[in-house]
Structure formats: structure tokens, C-alpha cells
mmCIF file with all atom_site columns, C-alpha atoms and ligand atoms in Angstrom:
data_model
loop_
_atom_site.group_PDB
_atom_site.id
_atom_site.type_symbol
_atom_site.label_atom_id
_atom_site.label_alt_id
_atom_site.label_comp_id
_atom_site.label_asym_id
_atom_site.label_entity_id
_atom_site.label_seq_id
_atom_site.pdbx_PDB_ins_code
_atom_site.Cartn_x
_atom_site.Cartn_y
_atom_site.Cartn_z
_atom_site.occupancy
_atom_site.B_iso_or_equiv
_atom_site.pdbx_formal_charge
_atom_site.auth_seq_id
_atom_site.auth_comp_id
_atom_site.auth_asym_id
_atom_site.auth_atom_id
_atom_site.pdbx_PDB_model_num
ATOM   1   C  CA  . MET X 1 1   ? -63.184 59.509 -114.841 1.00 76.00 ? 143 MET X CA  1
ATOM   2   C  CA  . PRO X 1 2   ? -63.409 61.013 -118.330 1.00 75.00 ? 144 PRO X CA  1
ATOM   3   C  CA  . GLU X 1 3   ? -67.033 61.435 -119.448 1.00 86.00 ? 145 GLU X CA  1
ATOM   4   C  CA  . GLY X 1 4   ? -68.315 59.741 -116.249 1.00 91.00 ? 146 GLY X CA  1
ATOM   5   C  CA  . ASP X 1 5   ? -70.859 62.542 -115.784 1.00 93.00 ? 147 ASP X CA  1
ATOM   6   C  CA  . ALA X 1 6   ? -72.243 61.933 -119.256 1.00 95.00 ? 148 ALA X CA  1
ATOM   7   C  CA  . VAL X 1 7   ? -74.243 58.979 -117.952 1.00 97.00 ? 149 VAL X CA  1
ATOM   8   C  CA  . ILE X 1 8   ? -76.227 61.036 -115.434 1.00 97.00 ? 150 ILE X CA  1
ATOM   9   C  CA  . PRO X 1 9   ? -78.811 62.664 -117.775 1.00 97.00 ? 151 PRO X CA  1
ATOM   10  C  CA  . VAL X 1 10  ? -79.366 59.306 -119.447 1.00 97.00 ? 152 VAL X CA  1
ATOM   11  C  CA  . ALA X 1 11  ? -79.834 57.570 -116.073 1.00 97.00 ? 153 ALA X CA  1
ATOM   12  C  CA  . ASN X 1 12  ? -82.160 60.344 -114.976 1.00 97.00 ? 154 ASN X CA  1
ATOM   13  C  CA  . LYS X 1 13  ? -84.392 59.851 -118.003 1.00 96.00 ? 155 LYS X CA  1
ATOM   14  C  CA  . LEU X 1 14  ? -84.355 56.049 -117.738 1.00 97.00 ? 156 LEU X CA  1
ATOM   15  C  CA  . GLN X 1 15  ? -85.637 56.175 -114.151 1.00 96.00 ? 157 GLN X CA  1
ATOM   16  C  CA  . ASP X 1 16  ? -89.145 57.183 -115.332 1.00 95.00 ? 158 ASP X CA  1
ATOM   17  C  CA  . ILE X 1 17  ? -89.502 53.970 -117.337 1.00 95.00 ? 159 ILE X CA  1
ATOM   18  C  CA  . PHE X 1 18  ? -89.144 51.604 -114.413 1.00 96.00 ? 160 PHE X CA  1
ATOM   19  C  CA  . SER X 1 19  ? -91.370 50.672 -111.484 1.00 93.00 ? 161 SER X CA  1
ATOM   20  C  CA  . LEU X 1 20  ? -88.395 50.062 -109.168 1.00 97.00 ? 162 LEU X CA  1
ATOM   21  C  CA  . VAL X 1 21  ? -85.100 52.002 -109.077 1.00 98.00 ? 163 VAL X CA  1
ATOM   22  C  CA  . VAL X 1 22  ? -82.169 50.911 -106.937 1.00 98.00 ? 164 VAL X CA  1
ATOM   23  C  CA  . ALA X 1 23  ? -78.800 52.647 -106.558 1.00 98.00 ? 165 ALA X CA  1
ATOM   24  C  CA  . THR X 1 24  ? -75.469 51.219 -105.473 1.00 97.00 ? 166 THR X CA  1
ATOM   25  C  CA  . GLN X 1 25  ? -72.705 53.133 -103.776 1.00 97.00 ? 167 GLN X CA  1
ATOM   26  C  CA  . ASP X 1 26  ? -69.043 52.347 -103.317 1.00 97.00 ? 168 ASP X CA  1
ATOM   27  C  CA  . TRP X 1 27  ? -68.552 52.874 -99.565  1.00 98.00 ? 169 TRP X CA  1
ATOM   28  C  CA  . HIS X 1 28  ? -64.982 52.238 -98.663  1.00 98.00 ? 170 HIS X CA  1
ATOM   29  C  CA  . PRO X 1 29  ? -63.170 52.598 -95.371  1.00 98.00 ? 171 PRO X CA  1
ATOM   30  C  CA  . ALA X 1 30  ? -60.393 55.277 -95.608  1.00 98.00 ? 172 ALA X CA  1
ATOM   31  C  CA  . ASP X 1 31  ? -57.685 52.582 -95.552  1.00 98.00 ? 173 ASP X CA  1
ATOM   32  C  CA  . HIS X 1 32  ? -59.379 50.265 -98.047  1.00 98.00 ? 174 HIS X CA  1
ATOM   33  C  CA  . GLY X 1 33  ? -57.195 47.546 -99.540  1.00 97.00 ? 175 GLY X CA  1
ATOM   34  C  CA  . SER X 1 34  ? -58.080 48.585 -103.094 1.00 98.00 ? 176 SER X CA  1
ATOM   35  C  CA  . PHE X 1 35  ? -56.426 52.011 -102.605 1.00 98.00 ? 177 PHE X CA  1
ATOM   36  C  CA  . VAL X 1 36  ? -52.846 52.493 -103.852 1.00 97.00 ? 178 VAL X CA  1
ATOM   37  C  CA  . ALA X 1 37  ? -52.377 54.782 -100.834 1.00 97.00 ? 179 ALA X CA  1
ATOM   38  C  CA  . SER X 1 38  ? -52.886 51.728 -98.559  1.00 97.00 ? 180 SER X CA  1
ATOM   39  C  CA  . HIS X 1 39  ? -49.826 50.014 -100.142 1.00 97.00 ? 181 HIS X CA  1
ATOM   40  C  CA  . PRO X 1 40  ? -46.734 52.230 -99.874  1.00 96.00 ? 182 PRO X CA  1
ATOM   41  C  CA  . GLY X 1 41  ? -44.287 51.641 -102.683 1.00 97.00 ? 183 GLY X CA  1
ATOM   42  C  CA  . ARG X 1 42  ? -46.957 50.279 -105.058 1.00 97.00 ? 184 ARG X CA  1
ATOM   43  C  CA  . LYS X 1 43  ? -48.043 52.102 -108.190 1.00 97.00 ? 185 LYS X CA  1
ATOM   44  C  CA  . ILE X 1 44  ? -51.506 53.079 -109.365 1.00 97.00 ? 186 ILE X CA  1
ATOM   45  C  CA  . PHE X 1 45  ? -53.298 50.351 -111.369 1.00 97.00 ? 187 PHE X CA  1
ATOM   46  C  CA  . GLU X 1 46  ? -50.701 47.838 -110.291 1.00 97.00 ? 188 GLU X CA  1
ATOM   47  C  CA  . GLN X 1 47  ? -51.990 44.322 -109.519 1.00 97.00 ? 189 GLN X CA  1
ATOM   48  C  CA  . ILE X 1 48  ? -51.490 42.913 -106.037 1.00 97.00 ? 190 ILE X CA  1
ATOM   49  C  CA  . GLU X 1 49  ? -52.965 40.039 -104.084 1.00 97.00 ? 191 GLU X CA  1
ATOM   50  C  CA  . LEU X 1 50  ? -55.580 41.008 -101.490 1.00 97.00 ? 192 LEU X CA  1
ATOM   51  C  CA  . SER X 1 51  ? -57.220 38.355 -99.339  1.00 96.00 ? 193 SER X CA  1
ATOM   52  C  CA  . GLY X 1 52  ? -56.170 35.694 -101.861 1.00 97.00 ? 194 GLY X CA  1
ATOM   53  C  CA  . LEU X 1 53  ? -57.613 37.591 -104.848 1.00 97.00 ? 195 LEU X CA  1
ATOM   54  C  CA  . ARG X 1 54  ? -56.024 39.620 -107.643 1.00 97.00 ? 196 ARG X CA  1
ATOM   55  C  CA  . GLN X 1 55  ? -56.624 43.270 -106.913 1.00 97.00 ? 197 GLN X CA  1
ATOM   56  C  CA  . THR X 1 56  ? -56.024 46.315 -109.097 1.00 97.00 ? 198 THR X CA  1
ATOM   57  C  CA  . LEU X 1 57  ? -54.856 49.326 -107.098 1.00 98.00 ? 199 LEU X CA  1
ATOM   58  C  CA  . TRP X 1 58  ? -57.105 52.349 -107.643 1.00 97.00 ? 200 TRP X CA  1
ATOM   59  C  CA  . PRO X 1 59  ? -56.788 55.971 -106.566 1.00 97.00 ? 201 PRO X CA  1
ATOM   60  C  CA  . VAL X 1 60  ? -58.525 56.726 -103.278 1.00 97.00 ? 202 VAL X CA  1
ATOM   61  C  CA  . HIS X 1 61  ? -62.268 56.981 -104.062 1.00 96.00 ? 203 HIS X CA  1
ATOM   62  C  CA  . CYS X 1 62  ? -65.679 56.829 -102.379 1.00 97.00 ? 204 CYS X CA  1
ATOM   63  C  CA  . VAL X 1 63  ? -64.461 56.990 -98.750  1.00 98.00 ? 205 VAL X CA  1
ATOM   64  C  CA  . GLN X 1 64  ? -67.340 56.493 -96.290  1.00 98.00 ? 206 GLN X CA  1
ATOM   65  C  CA  . ASN X 1 65  ? -68.873 59.717 -95.005  1.00 97.00 ? 207 ASN X CA  1
ATOM   66  C  CA  . THR X 1 66  ? -66.925 61.977 -97.302  1.00 98.00 ? 208 THR X CA  1
ATOM   67  C  CA  . PRO X 1 67  ? -68.192 63.989 -100.301 1.00 96.00 ? 209 PRO X CA  1
ATOM   68  C  CA  . GLY X 1 68  ? -66.265 61.635 -102.595 1.00 95.00 ? 210 GLY X CA  1
ATOM   69  C  CA  . ALA X 1 69  ? -68.799 58.846 -101.756 1.00 96.00 ? 211 ALA X CA  1
ATOM   70  C  CA  . ASP X 1 70  ? -71.832 61.063 -102.438 1.00 96.00 ? 212 ASP X CA  1
ATOM   71  C  CA  . PHE X 1 71  ? -74.064 60.661 -105.465 1.00 96.00 ? 213 PHE X CA  1
ATOM   72  C  CA  . ALA X 1 72  ? -73.416 63.181 -108.196 1.00 94.00 ? 214 ALA X CA  1
ATOM   73  C  CA  . PRO X 1 73  ? -75.583 66.187 -107.361 1.00 95.00 ? 215 PRO X CA  1
ATOM   74  C  CA  . GLN X 1 74  ? -77.268 66.092 -110.781 1.00 96.00 ? 216 GLN X CA  1
ATOM   75  C  CA  . LEU X 1 75  ? -78.517 62.531 -110.214 1.00 97.00 ? 217 LEU X CA  1
ATOM   76  C  CA  . ARG X 1 76  ? -82.254 62.368 -109.471 1.00 97.00 ? 218 ARG X CA  1
ATOM   77  C  CA  . ARG X 1 77  ? -82.783 60.710 -106.113 1.00 97.00 ? 219 ARG X CA  1
ATOM   78  C  CA  . GLU X 1 78  ? -86.517 60.823 -105.484 1.00 97.00 ? 220 GLU X CA  1
ATOM   79  C  CA  . ARG X 1 79  ? -87.290 57.555 -107.226 1.00 96.00 ? 221 ARG X CA  1
ATOM   80  C  CA  . ILE X 1 80  ? -84.466 55.565 -105.674 1.00 97.00 ? 222 ILE X CA  1
ATOM   81  C  CA  . ALA X 1 81  ? -86.163 52.976 -103.408 1.00 98.00 ? 223 ALA X CA  1
ATOM   82  C  CA  . ARG X 1 82  ? -83.027 51.787 -101.746 1.00 98.00 ? 224 ARG X CA  1
ATOM   83  C  CA  . VAL X 1 83  ? -79.235 52.268 -101.829 1.00 98.00 ? 225 VAL X CA  1
ATOM   84  C  CA  . PHE X 1 84  ? -76.985 49.190 -101.555 1.00 98.00 ? 226 PHE X CA  1
ATOM   85  C  CA  . GLN X 1 85  ? -73.466 49.939 -100.391 1.00 97.00 ? 227 GLN X CA  1
ATOM   86  C  CA  . LYS X 1 86  ? -70.493 47.794 -101.417 1.00 98.00 ? 228 LYS X CA  1
ATOM   87  C  CA  . GLY X 1 87  ? -66.771 47.594 -100.758 1.00 97.00 ? 229 GLY X CA  1
ATOM   88  C  CA  . THR X 1 88  ? -67.368 48.242 -97.051  1.00 97.00 ? 230 THR X CA  1
ATOM   89  C  CA  . ALA X 1 89  ? -64.889 45.656 -95.743  1.00 97.00 ? 231 ALA X CA  1
ATOM   90  C  CA  . ARG X 1 90  ? -61.265 46.808 -95.717  1.00 97.00 ? 232 ARG X CA  1
ATOM   91  C  CA  . ASP X 1 91  ? -59.613 43.637 -97.017  1.00 97.00 ? 233 ASP X CA  1
ATOM   92  C  CA  . ILE X 1 92  ? -61.800 42.787 -100.011 1.00 98.00 ? 234 ILE X CA  1
ATOM   93  C  CA  . ASP X 1 93  ? -63.084 44.846 -102.948 1.00 98.00 ? 235 ASP X CA  1
ATOM   94  C  CA  . SER X 1 94  ? -66.529 44.612 -104.426 1.00 98.00 ? 236 SER X CA  1
ATOM   95  C  CA  . TYR X 1 95  ? -67.015 45.446 -108.088 1.00 97.00 ? 237 TYR X CA  1
ATOM   96  C  CA  . SER X 1 96  ? -70.316 43.698 -108.252 1.00 98.00 ? 238 SER X CA  1
ATOM   97  C  CA  . ALA X 1 97  ? -73.349 45.229 -106.546 1.00 98.00 ? 239 ALA X CA  1
ATOM   98  C  CA  . LEU X 1 98  ? -74.374 41.735 -105.452 1.00 98.00 ? 240 LEU X CA  1
ATOM   99  C  CA  . PHE X 1 99  ? -71.286 40.106 -103.935 1.00 98.00 ? 241 PHE X CA  1
ATOM   100 C  CA  . ASP X 1 100 ? -67.715 40.983 -102.955 1.00 98.00 ? 242 ASP X CA  1
ATOM   101 C  CA  . ASN X 1 101 ? -64.996 39.953 -105.372 1.00 98.00 ? 243 ASN X CA  1
ATOM   102 C  CA  . GLY X 1 102 ? -64.538 36.598 -103.664 1.00 97.00 ? 244 GLY X CA  1
ATOM   103 C  CA  . HIS X 1 103 ? -68.272 35.881 -103.582 1.00 97.00 ? 245 HIS X CA  1
ATOM   104 C  CA  . ARG X 1 104 ? -67.833 35.555 -99.810  1.00 97.00 ? 246 ARG X CA  1
ATOM   105 C  CA  . ARG X 1 105 ? -70.588 37.980 -98.768  1.00 97.00 ? 247 ARG X CA  1
ATOM   106 C  CA  . SER X 1 106 ? -73.747 39.166 -100.427 1.00 97.00 ? 248 SER X CA  1
ATOM   107 C  CA  . THR X 1 107 ? -74.722 42.805 -100.322 1.00 97.00 ? 249 THR X CA  1
ATOM   108 C  CA  . GLY X 1 108 ? -78.352 41.746 -99.906  1.00 97.00 ? 250 GLY X CA  1
ATOM   109 C  CA  . LEU X 1 109 ? -79.389 43.224 -103.223 1.00 98.00 ? 251 LEU X CA  1
ATOM   110 C  CA  . GLY X 1 110 ? -80.107 39.928 -104.932 1.00 98.00 ? 252 GLY X CA  1
ATOM   111 C  CA  . GLU X 1 111 ? -82.176 38.602 -102.061 1.00 98.00 ? 253 GLU X CA  1
ATOM   112 C  CA  . TRP X 1 112 ? -84.076 41.935 -101.864 1.00 98.00 ? 254 TRP X CA  1
ATOM   113 C  CA  . LEU X 1 113 ? -84.947 41.886 -105.573 1.00 98.00 ? 255 LEU X CA  1
ATOM   114 C  CA  . LYS X 1 114 ? -86.063 38.277 -105.409 1.00 98.00 ? 256 LYS X CA  1
ATOM   115 C  CA  . ALA X 1 115 ? -88.242 39.022 -102.384 1.00 98.00 ? 257 ALA X CA  1
ATOM   116 C  CA  . LYS X 1 116 ? -89.907 41.765 -104.478 1.00 97.00 ? 258 LYS X CA  1
ATOM   117 C  CA  . GLY X 1 117 ? -90.579 39.301 -107.296 1.00 97.00 ? 259 GLY X CA  1
ATOM   118 C  CA  . ILE X 1 118 ? -88.228 41.030 -109.701 1.00 97.00 ? 260 ILE X CA  1
ATOM   119 C  CA  . ASP X 1 119 ? -87.180 38.860 -112.713 1.00 97.00 ? 261 ASP X CA  1
ATOM   120 C  CA  . ASP X 1 120 ? -85.634 41.461 -115.034 1.00 97.00 ? 262 ASP X CA  1
ATOM   121 C  CA  . VAL X 1 121 ? -82.898 43.985 -114.195 1.00 98.00 ? 263 VAL X CA  1
ATOM   122 C  CA  . TRP X 1 122 ? -81.580 46.884 -116.290 1.00 98.00 ? 264 TRP X CA  1
ATOM   123 C  CA  . LEU X 1 123 ? -78.137 48.193 -115.380 1.00 98.00 ? 265 LEU X CA  1
ATOM   124 C  CA  . CYS X 1 124 ? -76.384 51.483 -116.022 1.00 98.00 ? 266 CYS X CA  1
ATOM   125 C  CA  . GLY X 1 125 ? -73.524 53.416 -114.474 1.00 97.00 ? 267 GLY X CA  1
ATOM   126 C  CA  . LEU X 1 126 ? -69.798 53.225 -113.926 1.00 96.00 ? 268 LEU X CA  1
ATOM   127 C  CA  . THR X 1 127 ? -67.867 51.369 -114.999 1.00 96.00 ? 269 THR X CA  1
ATOM   128 C  CA  . THR X 1 128 ? -68.626 49.168 -117.976 1.00 97.00 ? 270 THR X CA  1
ATOM   129 C  CA  . ASP X 1 129 ? -65.483 47.067 -117.534 1.00 97.00 ? 271 ASP X CA  1
ATOM   130 C  CA  . TYR X 1 130 ? -65.653 46.626 -113.749 1.00 97.00 ? 272 TYR X CA  1
ATOM   131 C  CA  . CYS X 1 131 ? -68.728 47.332 -111.605 1.00 98.00 ? 273 CYS X CA  1
ATOM   132 C  CA  . VAL X 1 132 ? -71.327 47.078 -114.396 1.00 98.00 ? 274 VAL X CA  1
ATOM   133 C  CA  . LYS X 1 133 ? -69.741 43.941 -115.878 1.00 98.00 ? 275 LYS X CA  1
ATOM   134 C  CA  . PHE X 1 134 ? -69.394 42.097 -112.588 1.00 98.00 ? 276 PHE X CA  1
ATOM   135 C  CA  . THR X 1 135 ? -72.882 43.085 -111.481 1.00 98.00 ? 277 THR X CA  1
ATOM   136 C  CA  . ALA X 1 136 ? -74.330 41.889 -114.763 1.00 98.00 ? 278 ALA X CA  1
ATOM   137 C  CA  . LEU X 1 137 ? -72.461 38.527 -114.627 1.00 98.00 ? 279 LEU X CA  1
ATOM   138 C  CA  . ASP X 1 138 ? -73.518 37.925 -111.010 1.00 98.00 ? 280 ASP X CA  1
ATOM   139 C  CA  . ALA X 1 139 ? -77.135 38.893 -111.660 1.00 98.00 ? 281 ALA X CA  1
ATOM   140 C  CA  . ALA X 1 140 ? -77.256 36.545 -114.657 1.00 98.00 ? 282 ALA X CA  1
ATOM   141 C  CA  . ALA X 1 141 ? -75.772 33.752 -112.534 1.00 98.00 ? 283 ALA X CA  1
ATOM   142 C  CA  . LEU X 1 142 ? -78.544 34.346 -109.974 1.00 98.00 ? 284 LEU X CA  1
ATOM   143 C  CA  . GLY X 1 143 ? -81.131 33.820 -112.662 1.00 98.00 ? 285 GLY X CA  1
ATOM   144 C  CA  . PHE X 1 144 ? -82.170 37.383 -113.396 1.00 98.00 ? 286 PHE X CA  1
ATOM   145 C  CA  . LYS X 1 145 ? -82.729 38.418 -117.019 1.00 98.00 ? 287 LYS X CA  1
ATOM   146 C  CA  . VAL X 1 146 ? -80.131 41.099 -117.286 1.00 98.00 ? 288 VAL X CA  1
ATOM   147 C  CA  . HIS X 1 147 ? -80.068 44.122 -119.645 1.00 98.00 ? 289 HIS X CA  1
ATOM   148 C  CA  . VAL X 1 148 ? -77.248 46.653 -119.812 1.00 98.00 ? 290 VAL X CA  1
ATOM   149 C  CA  . VAL X 1 149 ? -77.946 50.106 -121.188 1.00 98.00 ? 291 VAL X CA  1
ATOM   150 C  CA  . GLU X 1 150 ? -74.644 50.660 -122.980 1.00 97.00 ? 292 GLU X CA  1
ATOM   151 C  CA  . ASP X 1 151 ? -74.858 54.420 -123.538 1.00 96.00 ? 293 ASP X CA  1
ATOM   152 C  CA  . ALA X 1 152 ? -75.709 54.898 -119.854 1.00 97.00 ? 294 ALA X CA  1
ATOM   153 C  CA  . CYS X 1 153 ? -72.345 53.336 -118.924 1.00 97.00 ? 295 CYS X CA  1
ATOM   154 C  CA  . ARG X 1 154 ? -68.704 54.340 -119.371 1.00 96.00 ? 296 ARG X CA  1
ATOM   155 C  CA  . GLY X 1 155 ? -65.592 52.212 -119.180 1.00 97.00 ? 297 GLY X CA  1
ATOM   156 C  CA  . VAL X 1 156 ? -62.241 52.761 -117.482 1.00 96.00 ? 298 VAL X CA  1
ATOM   157 C  CA  . ASN X 1 157 ? -60.336 51.219 -120.365 1.00 96.00 ? 299 ASN X CA  1
ATOM   158 C  CA  . LEU X 1 158 ? -57.086 50.740 -118.432 1.00 96.00 ? 300 LEU X CA  1
ATOM   159 C  CA  . LYS X 1 159 ? -56.193 48.716 -121.493 1.00 96.00 ? 301 LYS X CA  1
ATOM   160 C  CA  . PRO X 1 160 ? -57.674 50.055 -124.730 1.00 97.00 ? 302 PRO X CA  1
ATOM   161 C  CA  . GLY X 1 161 ? -60.690 47.940 -125.646 1.00 98.00 ? 303 GLY X CA  1
ATOM   162 C  CA  . ASP X 1 162 ? -61.467 46.775 -122.091 1.00 98.00 ? 304 ASP X CA  1
ATOM   163 C  CA  . ALA X 1 163 ? -65.030 48.158 -122.186 1.00 97.00 ? 305 ALA X CA  1
ATOM   164 C  CA  . ALA X 1 164 ? -65.724 46.610 -125.580 1.00 98.00 ? 306 ALA X CA  1
ATOM   165 C  CA  . ARG X 1 165 ? -64.399 43.237 -124.328 1.00 98.00 ? 307 ARG X CA  1
ATOM   166 C  CA  . ALA X 1 166 ? -66.593 43.587 -121.235 1.00 98.00 ? 308 ALA X CA  1
ATOM   167 C  CA  . ILE X 1 167 ? -69.637 44.060 -123.445 1.00 98.00 ? 309 ILE X CA  1
ATOM   168 C  CA  . GLU X 1 168 ? -68.747 40.881 -125.331 1.00 98.00 ? 310 GLU X CA  1
ATOM   169 C  CA  . GLU X 1 169 ? -68.195 38.962 -122.121 1.00 98.00 ? 311 GLU X CA  1
ATOM   170 C  CA  . MET X 1 170 ? -71.579 40.039 -120.824 1.00 98.00 ? 312 MET X CA  1
ATOM   171 C  CA  . ARG X 1 171 ? -73.275 39.103 -124.137 1.00 98.00 ? 313 ARG X CA  1
ATOM   172 C  CA  . ARG X 1 172 ? -71.699 35.633 -123.987 1.00 98.00 ? 314 ARG X CA  1
ATOM   173 C  CA  . ALA X 1 173 ? -73.215 35.256 -120.508 1.00 98.00 ? 315 ALA X CA  1
ATOM   174 C  CA  . GLY X 1 174 ? -76.658 35.959 -121.939 1.00 98.00 ? 316 GLY X CA  1
ATOM   175 C  CA  . VAL X 1 175 ? -76.872 39.631 -120.987 1.00 98.00 ? 317 VAL X CA  1
ATOM   176 C  CA  . ALA X 1 176 ? -78.818 41.832 -123.397 1.00 98.00 ? 318 ALA X CA  1
ATOM   177 C  CA  . VAL X 1 177 ? -76.912 45.005 -124.284 1.00 98.00 ? 319 VAL X CA  1
ATOM   178 C  CA  . LEU X 1 178 ? -78.957 47.815 -125.693 1.00 97.00 ? 320 LEU X CA  1
ATOM   179 C  CA  . LYS X 1 179 ? -79.173 51.605 -126.065 1.00 97.00 ? 321 LYS X CA  1
ATOM   180 C  CA  . ALA X 1 180 ? -81.253 53.910 -123.857 1.00 96.00 ? 322 ALA X CA  1
ATOM   181 C  CA  . ALA X 1 181 ? -83.467 54.827 -126.825 1.00 95.00 ? 323 ALA X CA  1
ATOM   182 C  CA  . GLU X 1 182 ? -84.312 51.146 -127.224 1.00 96.00 ? 324 GLU X CA  1
ATOM   183 C  CA  . VAL X 1 183 ? -85.577 50.656 -123.659 1.00 95.00 ? 325 VAL X CA  1
ATOM   184 C  CA  . GLN X 1 184 ? -89.355 50.351 -123.721 1.00 84.00 ? 326 GLN X CA  1
ATOM   185 C  CA  . ARG X 1 185 ? -91.682 51.082 -120.862 1.00 75.00 ? 327 ARG X CA  1
ATOM   186 C  CA  . VAL X 1 186 ? -91.788 47.953 -118.730 1.00 72.00 ? 328 VAL X CA  1
HETATM 187 ZN ZN1 . ZN  Y 2 .   ? -64.249 51.109 -105.204 1.00 76.20 ? 455 ZN  Y ZN1 1
#
């Protein structure tokens, strides 16, 4: 996506501030239901119903065991304590790093953070209006104090203004939105 790589140096720098760093990874089967290629005759970004949920159709991305699912090579990996994969079931998508889009299955991330005694989470990555937003909302609902580092995220903006609206929605849910330069050592 345009400017997606711009978040990497910011994310790399942020890692040094935190005691625990976790990564998430879209990890889709090749015939995932979120892919336009899995629905002949449908158009990219069209809305369909998938397992009873509204689903936007995306280009093929992040297919399991292919280079498309790899972390960007410039991303520092040595401080990442664990990688949580999402979107692994064919018939349901998972924008949030915590649950699938129907809240039917947990990825285990929330339970893992709670077991470690974590109260506060800081989020960055792609995309502001989908995966970051739904992760932030789910984390807030689980009782975490959630912070989103805005300049370490980028939006898809399928409709102009989607990312800005996502920021507002997160703020209304009690999420703190701040800039990387404002993140203090914690
Ligand atoms: Zn995906």
C-alpha cells in the first residue's frame, strides 16, 4: 500500500522503549475468503457476505508460507518476543490481532498479555482503518489501556477520510492516540 513502508523506521525506533514487543502476521490460506480471487465475478473492494459477516474483498495478500506473508526485511526482529498469526481460517477474516471478525475465536494474544501482567498496550502498523482500529477496539474492550502511535500507522482510505474516522472511533472508545515523539520510556 502507498507509504506502508514508511512505518518501519518508526516501529524500529519505538521497539527500544518497551519491555515487551509482540508482532502480528496476516497468515491466510491461498484460497482465503477475503480474497477477490476466491470469488470469481466479484470486484476488488466489493462487499460480500462471508460466514454471516460483511466482508470487503481484498487483493490476494499474506498467503501462508509465501514471501508475501513475510515481515518487511527492514523490520527489526530481535526484540519480538512472539508472533501471533491471524486470518488463518479460510471462511472468516481477522482484522483484529485478538479475535476473528465474528469474535468466534481468540488468537491467544489477549490471554497471553494478561498472563504476563500487561495492562497497557501501544499499537502501530497497518492499517489504521482496519487491523489497527479493530485491534485497538478489541483490546480496549478486554480492559487494556490502549495507545495508538498514529505516525507509525497508515490507512487504506478506501473512502477518503476512513483513517481519520477510525482515529475518532478509537478515541471515542477511550484509546489514546499519540505521536511517536510523544511516547515516553515505559
Ligand atoms: Zn488479510
